[in-house]
Amino acid sequence: MTSRRGLLLRLSALTGAAGLSGCSSLLARQAESPTGDLDPNPRADDLPIRQHAWNERLRSDGAGNDLLPRHFRLFMLDLDAAPSDSAAETVELAMRTLEDAYEFNSAGLLHMLGWGTSYFDTYGSLDSSPIRSPRVLSRTDDPDLQSFDAMLVLASDVPSNLAAAESAMFDTRPRLADAEVQGRLGDVFSVADRRGGFVGEGLPAAHADAEGVPADIPEESHMFSGFFAGRAGTQASEDRVTIDDGPYAGGTTIHLSRINEAFDNWWELAQSDRVKRLFSAEFSPADIDRGDLPFAEMVREHASSEGTVGHFEKVARARKDGEPLLLRRDFNTIDGGQAGIHFLSLQERPRDFEEVRDAMNGWWLREEHEELRDRQNNGLLEFIEVASRSNFYVPPRDRRAFPAP
């Protein structure tokens, strides 16, 4: 999309002039005022301009690691209406309703509205957008490559906040907490898919009846793997994943994968072997706490001497200026009765995620030892399978309704 006028012309060519009488004024006014005729967001000064700026609103543990909200819901959305003044105002007022009802933190409600490949492909140019169609990134997986118009991300420590927000956005609930429902996303979108999950101590153990999860998973586990995820040293900063120039500046991109897990055999391994598979051979179980782990550049040596390599030592090689490329906000799921992860990754560009996944594949290590194969003895690959992939762009807060450069 080289210009707003170009977007309008493509829209007209694709869908005809009928029903688009308000589109020209919408796109033109967004250049000056992204919310059109609406008054400025009354809570703008209290909220970060970046929708994805959650870190300062999260709890942290004793080691300084950010702790994600304990419960998530994702809504994959298809547009029921072309861009227009009224549609944009409805979307913006719906998001303001969430902000009026709850504090923007883990105890209240954290949220992001992202726009997918289908939106850019239909109403603009996907090629010049900050995202691209998802790709198959491993010869051992055959994921469903999905495309949606948008995605709403909701997260909270309080499950009832998520249920109430869903009812307000996509049903007929008249009020949300103490706030009047000003607009509903359901008036503009239909829900193509709904996904949920959780992260934090006690929650994986509470869902041990799902396929792929052993009944005796430890109570203190944050993830189905039994280990804490999201160590500060393995996470990109919010600045790192923010697009810093051009028409999409201030936003970020999301890569979302559904990963199925089969951890029954995982828990049959000795703890030292689980540490070796997830981290590397240089660490013992006593080394693994929530502090930063100083990974050495020894993955080839470990492959050659041990015949196995760790997940984190592979992906740690995919860095820029010594810093990680991805900010992970992934969480456990039992959607469909199958244990897994909704791997929600923030990065500046989709190619950053692809670079990390390429390092994770570890195929460049196969010649180091005959026992190291595409999946076997190759980090976590023996225990996981990617079921689907999709990509989204998350605009700044003041351009979240029908973003266009």
Coordinates of C-alpha atoms in Angstrom, one line a residue:
M1 CA 0.0 0.0 0.0
T2 CA 1.8 3.1 -1.2
S3 CA -0.8 5.6 -0.2
R4 CA -4.3 5.9 1.2
R5 CA -5.6 6.9 -2.1
G6 CA -4.1 3.8 -3.6
L7 CA -5.8 1.7 -1.0
L8 CA -9.2 3.3 -1.8
L9 CA -8.7 2.7 -5.6
R10 CA -7.9 -0.9 -5.0
L11 CA -10.9 -1.3 -2.7
S12 CA -13.1 0.2 -5.3
A13 CA -11.7 -2.1 -8.0
L14 CA -12.2 -5.2 -5.8
T15 CA -15.6 -4.5 -4.3
G16 CA -17.2 -1.9 -6.5
A17 CA -18.4 1.6 -5.4
A18 CA -21.5 0.3 -3.7
G19 CA -21.3 0.6 0.1
L20 CA -18.0 2.5 0.0
S21 CA -19.3 6.0 0.1
G22 CA -17.7 6.7 3.4
C23 CA -14.4 5.0 2.7
S24 CA -12.7 7.9 1.0
S25 CA -13.4 10.3 3.9
L26 CA -12.4 7.6 6.4
L27 CA -9.0 7.1 4.8
A28 CA -8.4 10.7 4.2
R29 CA -9.3 11.8 7.8
Q30 CA -7.1 9.0 9.2
A31 CA -4.1 10.9 7.9
E32 CA -5.0 13.8 10.2
S33 CA -7.0 12.0 12.9
P34 CA -6.9 8.2 13.0
T35 CA -10.2 8.1 14.9
G36 CA -12.1 10.1 12.3
D37 CA -14.9 12.2 13.9
L38 CA -14.5 10.6 17.3
D39 CA -13.1 12.7 20.1
P40 CA -9.5 11.7 21.1
N41 CA -9.3 8.6 23.3
P42 CA -9.9 10.0 26.8
R43 CA -7.6 7.4 28.3
A44 CA -4.8 8.0 25.8
D45 CA -2.5 9.6 28.4
D46 CA -2.8 6.6 30.7
L47 CA -2.1 4.0 28.0
P48 CA 1.0 3.2 26.0
I49 CA 0.8 4.2 22.4
R50 CA 2.0 0.7 21.5
Q51 CA -0.7 -1.8 21.8
H52 CA 2.0 -4.5 22.4
A53 CA 3.7 -2.5 25.3
W54 CA 2.6 -4.9 28.1
N55 CA 5.9 -5.3 30.0
E56 CA 5.4 -2.5 32.4
R57 CA 1.9 -3.7 33.2
L58 CA 3.0 -7.3 34.1
R59 CA 3.9 -8.9 37.4
S60 CA 7.5 -10.1 37.8
D61 CA 9.2 -12.8 39.8
G62 CA 12.1 -12.6 42.2
A63 CA 14.6 -13.0 39.4
G64 CA 13.2 -10.1 37.4
N65 CA 11.4 -12.2 34.8
D66 CA 8.1 -10.8 33.5
L67 CA 5.1 -13.1 34.3
L68 CA 2.5 -13.3 31.7
P69 CA -1.2 -13.1 32.6
R70 CA -2.5 -16.6 33.6
H71 CA -5.3 -16.8 31.1
F72 CA -5.6 -16.0 27.4
R73 CA -8.3 -15.9 24.7
L74 CA -7.7 -15.3 21.0
F75 CA -10.3 -14.5 18.5
M76 CA -9.6 -15.0 14.8
L77 CA -11.8 -12.5 12.9
D78 CA -13.3 -12.2 9.4
L79 CA -14.6 -8.8 8.3
D80 CA -18.3 -8.7 7.6
A81 CA -18.1 -5.1 6.3
A82 CA -15.7 -3.1 4.1
P83 CA -13.8 -0.2 5.6
S84 CA -16.1 2.8 6.3
D85 CA -16.5 5.6 8.8
S86 CA -19.1 3.7 10.8
A87 CA -17.1 0.5 10.8
A88 CA -13.9 2.3 12.0
E89 CA -15.8 4.1 14.7
T90 CA -17.4 0.8 15.9
V91 CA -14.0 -0.9 16.1
E92 CA -12.4 2.0 18.0
L93 CA -15.4 2.4 20.4
A94 CA -15.3 -1.3 21.1
M95 CA -11.6 -1.2 22.0
R96 CA -12.3 1.9 24.2
T97 CA -15.0 -0.1 26.0
L98 CA -12.3 -2.6 27.0
E99 CA -10.1 0.2 28.2
D100 CA -12.9 1.9 30.2
A101 CA -13.9 -1.4 31.9
Y102 CA -10.6 -2.7 33.1
E103 CA -7.2 -1.4 34.0
F104 CA -4.6 -2.2 31.4
N105 CA -2.7 -4.8 33.4
S106 CA -2.7 -8.4 34.3
A107 CA -5.2 -8.0 37.1
G108 CA -7.6 -6.2 34.7
L109 CA -7.3 -6.9 31.0
L110 CA -4.5 -6.7 28.5
H111 CA -5.4 -6.7 24.8
M112 CA -4.1 -6.2 21.2
L113 CA -6.0 -5.9 18.0
G114 CA -3.9 -7.1 15.0
W115 CA -4.7 -7.2 11.3
G116 CA -4.0 -10.2 9.2
T117 CA -2.8 -11.2 5.8
S118 CA -6.4 -11.5 4.4
Y119 CA -7.1 -7.9 5.3
F120 CA -4.0 -6.6 3.5
D121 CA -4.5 -8.9 0.6
T122 CA -8.2 -7.9 0.1
Y123 CA -8.1 -4.2 0.9
G124 CA -4.6 -3.2 -0.1
S125 CA -1.3 -4.8 -1.0
L126 CA 0.1 -7.7 1.1
D127 CA 3.4 -7.4 -0.7
S128 CA 4.1 -3.9 0.7
S129 CA 2.6 -4.6 4.1
P130 CA 4.8 -5.4 7.1
I131 CA 3.6 -9.1 7.0
R132 CA 3.4 -11.9 4.5
S133 CA 1.6 -15.1 4.1
P134 CA 2.8 -17.8 6.5
R135 CA 5.1 -20.4 5.2
V136 CA 6.1 -24.0 5.9
L137 CA 9.3 -23.7 7.9
S138 CA 10.2 -27.3 8.6
R139 CA 10.3 -30.4 6.5
T140 CA 9.0 -32.4 9.5
D141 CA 5.8 -30.4 9.8
D142 CA 2.8 -29.9 7.5
P143 CA 0.9 -27.0 9.1
D144 CA -2.4 -25.4 8.0
L145 CA -1.3 -22.0 6.6
Q146 CA -4.1 -19.7 7.7
S147 CA -5.2 -16.2 6.8
F148 CA -7.6 -14.0 8.7
D149 CA -8.7 -10.4 8.6
A150 CA -7.9 -9.7 12.2
M151 CA -7.2 -11.1 15.6
L152 CA -8.2 -9.9 19.1
V153 CA -5.8 -11.0 21.9
L154 CA -7.2 -10.8 25.5
A155 CA -5.2 -11.8 28.6
S156 CA -5.9 -11.5 32.3
D157 CA -5.2 -13.2 35.6
V158 CA -8.9 -13.2 36.2
P159 CA -10.8 -15.7 33.9
S160 CA -14.2 -14.0 34.5
N161 CA -12.8 -10.8 32.9
L162 CA -12.1 -12.7 29.7
A163 CA -15.6 -14.2 29.7
A164 CA -17.2 -10.8 30.3
A165 CA -15.1 -9.1 27.6
E166 CA -16.0 -11.8 25.1
S167 CA -19.7 -11.4 25.8
A168 CA -19.5 -7.6 25.5
M169 CA -17.5 -7.8 22.2
F170 CA -19.4 -10.6 20.4
D171 CA -22.8 -10.9 22.2
T172 CA -25.4 -8.6 23.7
R173 CA -24.0 -7.8 27.1
P174 CA -25.0 -4.2 27.8
R175 CA -22.3 -3.3 30.3
L176 CA -18.7 -4.4 30.9
A177 CA -17.7 -4.0 34.5
D178 CA -18.8 -0.4 35.2
A179 CA -18.5 0.7 31.6
E180 CA -21.3 1.1 29.0
V181 CA -20.6 -1.0 25.9
Q182 CA -20.0 1.7 23.2
G183 CA -19.3 -0.6 20.3
R184 CA -19.0 -4.3 19.6
L185 CA -16.5 -6.0 17.4
G186 CA -19.2 -8.5 16.5
D187 CA -21.0 -5.7 14.6
V188 CA -18.0 -5.6 12.2
F189 CA -16.4 -9.0 12.4
S190 CA -17.5 -12.6 12.7
V191 CA -15.4 -15.0 14.8
A192 CA -13.7 -17.5 12.5
D193 CA -12.0 -19.3 15.4
R194 CA -11.7 -19.0 19.1
R195 CA -8.6 -20.2 21.0
G196 CA -7.7 -20.2 24.7
G197 CA -5.1 -21.2 27.2
F198 CA -3.1 -20.6 30.3
V199 CA 0.3 -20.2 31.8
G200 CA 1.6 -20.3 35.4
E201 CA 2.1 -22.5 38.4
G202 CA -0.6 -25.1 39.0
L203 CA -2.4 -24.6 35.7
P204 CA -0.7 -27.3 33.6
A205 CA -1.2 -29.8 36.4
A206 CA -4.9 -28.8 36.6
H207 CA -5.3 -29.9 33.0
A208 CA -3.4 -33.1 33.1
D209 CA -6.3 -35.1 31.6
A210 CA -5.5 -33.8 28.1
E211 CA -4.0 -36.0 25.5
G212 CA -0.2 -35.7 25.6
V213 CA 0.1 -34.7 29.3
P214 CA 1.1 -37.2 32.0
A215 CA -1.1 -37.3 35.1
D216 CA 1.8 -36.7 37.4
I217 CA 3.0 -33.4 36.0
P218 CA 4.5 -31.3 38.9
E219 CA 2.2 -28.8 40.5
E220 CA 4.8 -26.0 40.3
S221 CA 5.1 -26.4 36.4
H222 CA 4.4 -23.2 34.4
M223 CA 4.3 -25.1 31.1
F224 CA 3.6 -28.6 30.1
S225 CA 7.4 -29.1 29.7
G226 CA 7.8 -28.6 33.4
F227 CA 10.2 -25.6 33.0
F228 CA 9.7 -21.9 33.3
A229 CA 9.6 -20.1 29.9
G230 CA 10.2 -16.4 29.2
R231 CA 13.5 -15.8 31.0
A232 CA 14.6 -12.2 30.6
G233 CA 17.8 -13.2 28.8
T234 CA 15.9 -15.1 26.1
Q235 CA 13.3 -12.4 25.4
A236 CA 13.6 -9.5 23.0
S237 CA 12.8 -6.0 24.3
E238 CA 9.6 -4.3 23.2
D239 CA 11.8 -1.7 21.5
R240 CA 13.6 -4.5 19.5
V241 CA 10.3 -5.9 18.1
T242 CA 8.8 -2.5 17.2
I243 CA 8.9 -1.3 13.6
D244 CA 11.0 1.9 13.8
D245 CA 10.3 3.6 10.5
G246 CA 8.0 3.8 7.5
P247 CA 4.2 3.9 7.4
Y248 CA 3.9 1.1 9.9
A249 CA 6.2 2.6 12.5
G250 CA 5.3 2.1 16.1
G251 CA 3.6 -1.3 15.5
T252 CA 4.9 -4.8 15.5
T253 CA 4.1 -8.1 13.9
I254 CA 2.7 -11.3 15.4
H255 CA 3.5 -14.9 14.3
L256 CA 0.9 -17.3 15.7
S257 CA 1.5 -21.0 15.7
R258 CA -0.6 -23.8 17.1
I259 CA 2.0 -26.5 18.3
N260 CA 0.8 -29.9 19.4
E261 CA 2.8 -31.5 22.2
A262 CA 3.2 -35.1 23.1
F263 CA 5.0 -35.0 26.4
D264 CA 4.2 -38.5 27.8
N265 CA 7.6 -39.8 26.9
W266 CA 9.2 -36.5 27.9
W267 CA 8.4 -37.2 31.5
E268 CA 9.9 -40.7 31.3
L269 CA 13.3 -39.1 30.8
A270 CA 15.6 -38.4 33.7
Q271 CA 15.5 -34.7 34.8
S272 CA 19.1 -34.3 33.6
D273 CA 18.1 -35.5 30.2
R274 CA 15.2 -33.1 30.1
V275 CA 17.5 -30.2 31.0
K276 CA 19.9 -31.4 28.2
R277 CA 17.1 -31.4 25.6
L278 CA 15.6 -28.1 26.6
F279 CA 18.7 -26.2 27.5
S280 CA 22.1 -27.8 26.7
A281 CA 24.6 -30.4 27.9
E282 CA 26.6 -27.7 29.8
F283 CA 23.9 -27.4 32.5
S284 CA 22.8 -29.7 35.3
P285 CA 19.3 -29.6 37.0
A286 CA 20.9 -27.6 39.8
D287 CA 21.8 -24.8 37.3
I288 CA 18.2 -24.3 36.2
D289 CA 16.4 -21.6 38.0
R290 CA 14.7 -18.5 36.7
G291 CA 17.8 -16.4 36.4
D292 CA 19.6 -15.7 33.2
L293 CA 21.6 -18.6 31.8
P294 CA 24.9 -17.7 30.1
F295 CA 24.7 -19.9 27.0
A296 CA 28.1 -20.7 25.5
E297 CA 28.6 -21.0 21.7
M298 CA 29.1 -24.8 22.0
V299 CA 26.2 -26.3 20.1
R300 CA 28.4 -28.0 17.5
E301 CA 30.7 -29.4 20.2
H302 CA 27.7 -30.7 22.1
A303 CA 26.2 -32.3 19.0
S304 CA 29.5 -34.0 18.3
S305 CA 30.3 -35.2 21.8
E306 CA 26.8 -35.9 23.2
G307 CA 24.8 -36.8 20.1
T308 CA 22.1 -34.5 21.3
V309 CA 21.5 -30.7 21.4
G310 CA 19.3 -28.5 23.4
H311 CA 16.4 -26.3 22.2
F312 CA 17.6 -23.0 23.7
E313 CA 21.3 -23.4 22.7
K314 CA 20.1 -23.7 19.0
V315 CA 17.7 -20.7 19.0
A316 CA 20.2 -18.6 21.0
R317 CA 22.3 -18.4 17.9
A318 CA 19.6 -16.4 16.1
R319 CA 20.3 -13.0 17.6
K320 CA 21.1 -9.5 16.4
D321 CA 23.8 -7.5 18.2
G322 CA 23.7 -10.2 20.8
E323 CA 20.0 -9.7 21.6
P324 CA 17.1 -12.1 21.0
L325 CA 14.8 -11.4 18.0
L326 CA 11.5 -12.6 19.5
L327 CA 9.3 -11.5 22.4
R328 CA 7.3 -14.5 23.2
R329 CA 3.9 -14.4 24.8
D330 CA 3.0 -18.0 24.3
F331 CA 0.8 -20.1 26.5
N332 CA -0.4 -23.7 27.1
T333 CA -3.6 -24.9 25.6
I334 CA -5.8 -28.0 25.6
D335 CA -8.0 -26.8 22.7
G336 CA -9.5 -29.9 21.0
G337 CA -8.4 -32.0 24.0
Q338 CA -4.8 -32.0 22.8
A339 CA -2.0 -30.5 24.8
G340 CA -0.1 -27.8 23.1
I341 CA 1.1 -24.3 22.9
H342 CA -0.4 -21.3 21.1
F343 CA 3.0 -19.8 20.3
L344 CA 2.4 -16.1 20.0
S345 CA 5.6 -14.3 19.0
L346 CA 6.2 -10.6 18.5
Q347 CA 9.0 -9.5 16.2
E348 CA 9.7 -6.5 14.0
R349 CA 9.4 -8.5 10.8
P350 CA 8.2 -12.1 10.0
R351 CA 11.7 -13.0 8.7
D352 CA 13.0 -12.6 12.3
F353 CA 10.7 -15.5 13.4
E354 CA 11.7 -17.5 10.3
E355 CA 15.4 -17.0 11.2
V356 CA 14.8 -18.3 14.7
R357 CA 12.8 -21.3 13.5
D358 CA 15.6 -22.1 11.0
A359 CA 18.1 -22.2 13.9
M360 CA 15.6 -24.3 15.9
N361 CA 15.4 -26.9 13.1
G362 CA 19.1 -27.8 13.8
W363 CA 19.5 -29.5 10.4
W364 CA 23.0 -27.9 10.1
L365 CA 24.1 -30.1 13.0
R366 CA 23.1 -33.5 11.6
E367 CA 26.6 -34.3 10.2
E368 CA 28.1 -33.9 13.7
H369 CA 26.7 -37.2 15.0
E370 CA 24.8 -40.2 13.6
E371 CA 22.3 -40.2 16.4
L372 CA 21.2 -36.6 15.8
R373 CA 18.4 -36.6 13.3
D374 CA 15.6 -34.2 12.0
R375 CA 13.6 -34.9 15.2
Q376 CA 15.5 -37.4 17.3
N377 CA 17.9 -35.9 19.9
N378 CA 17.3 -32.5 18.4
G379 CA 16.0 -30.3 21.2
L380 CA 12.2 -30.5 21.5
L381 CA 11.4 -31.5 18.0
E382 CA 10.8 -35.1 18.9
F383 CA 7.9 -34.0 21.1
I384 CA 6.2 -31.2 19.1
E385 CA 4.4 -30.7 15.8
V386 CA 3.2 -27.5 14.3
A387 CA -0.4 -27.6 13.4
S388 CA -1.1 -24.1 12.0
R389 CA 0.6 -20.8 11.2
S390 CA -0.7 -17.2 10.7
N391 CA 0.7 -13.7 10.6
F392 CA -0.7 -10.3 11.8
Y393 CA 0.3 -6.7 12.1
V394 CA -0.4 -4.8 15.4
P395 CA -0.7 -1.1 14.8
P396 CA -0.2 1.6 17.4
R397 CA -3.2 2.3 19.6
D398 CA -4.3 5.4 17.7
R399 CA -4.3 3.6 14.3
R400 CA -5.8 0.3 15.3
A401 CA -9.1 0.6 13.3
F402 CA -8.5 -0.3 9.7
P403 CA -4.8 0.6 9.5
A404 CA -3.4 2.0 6.3
P405 CA -0.3 4.1 5.6

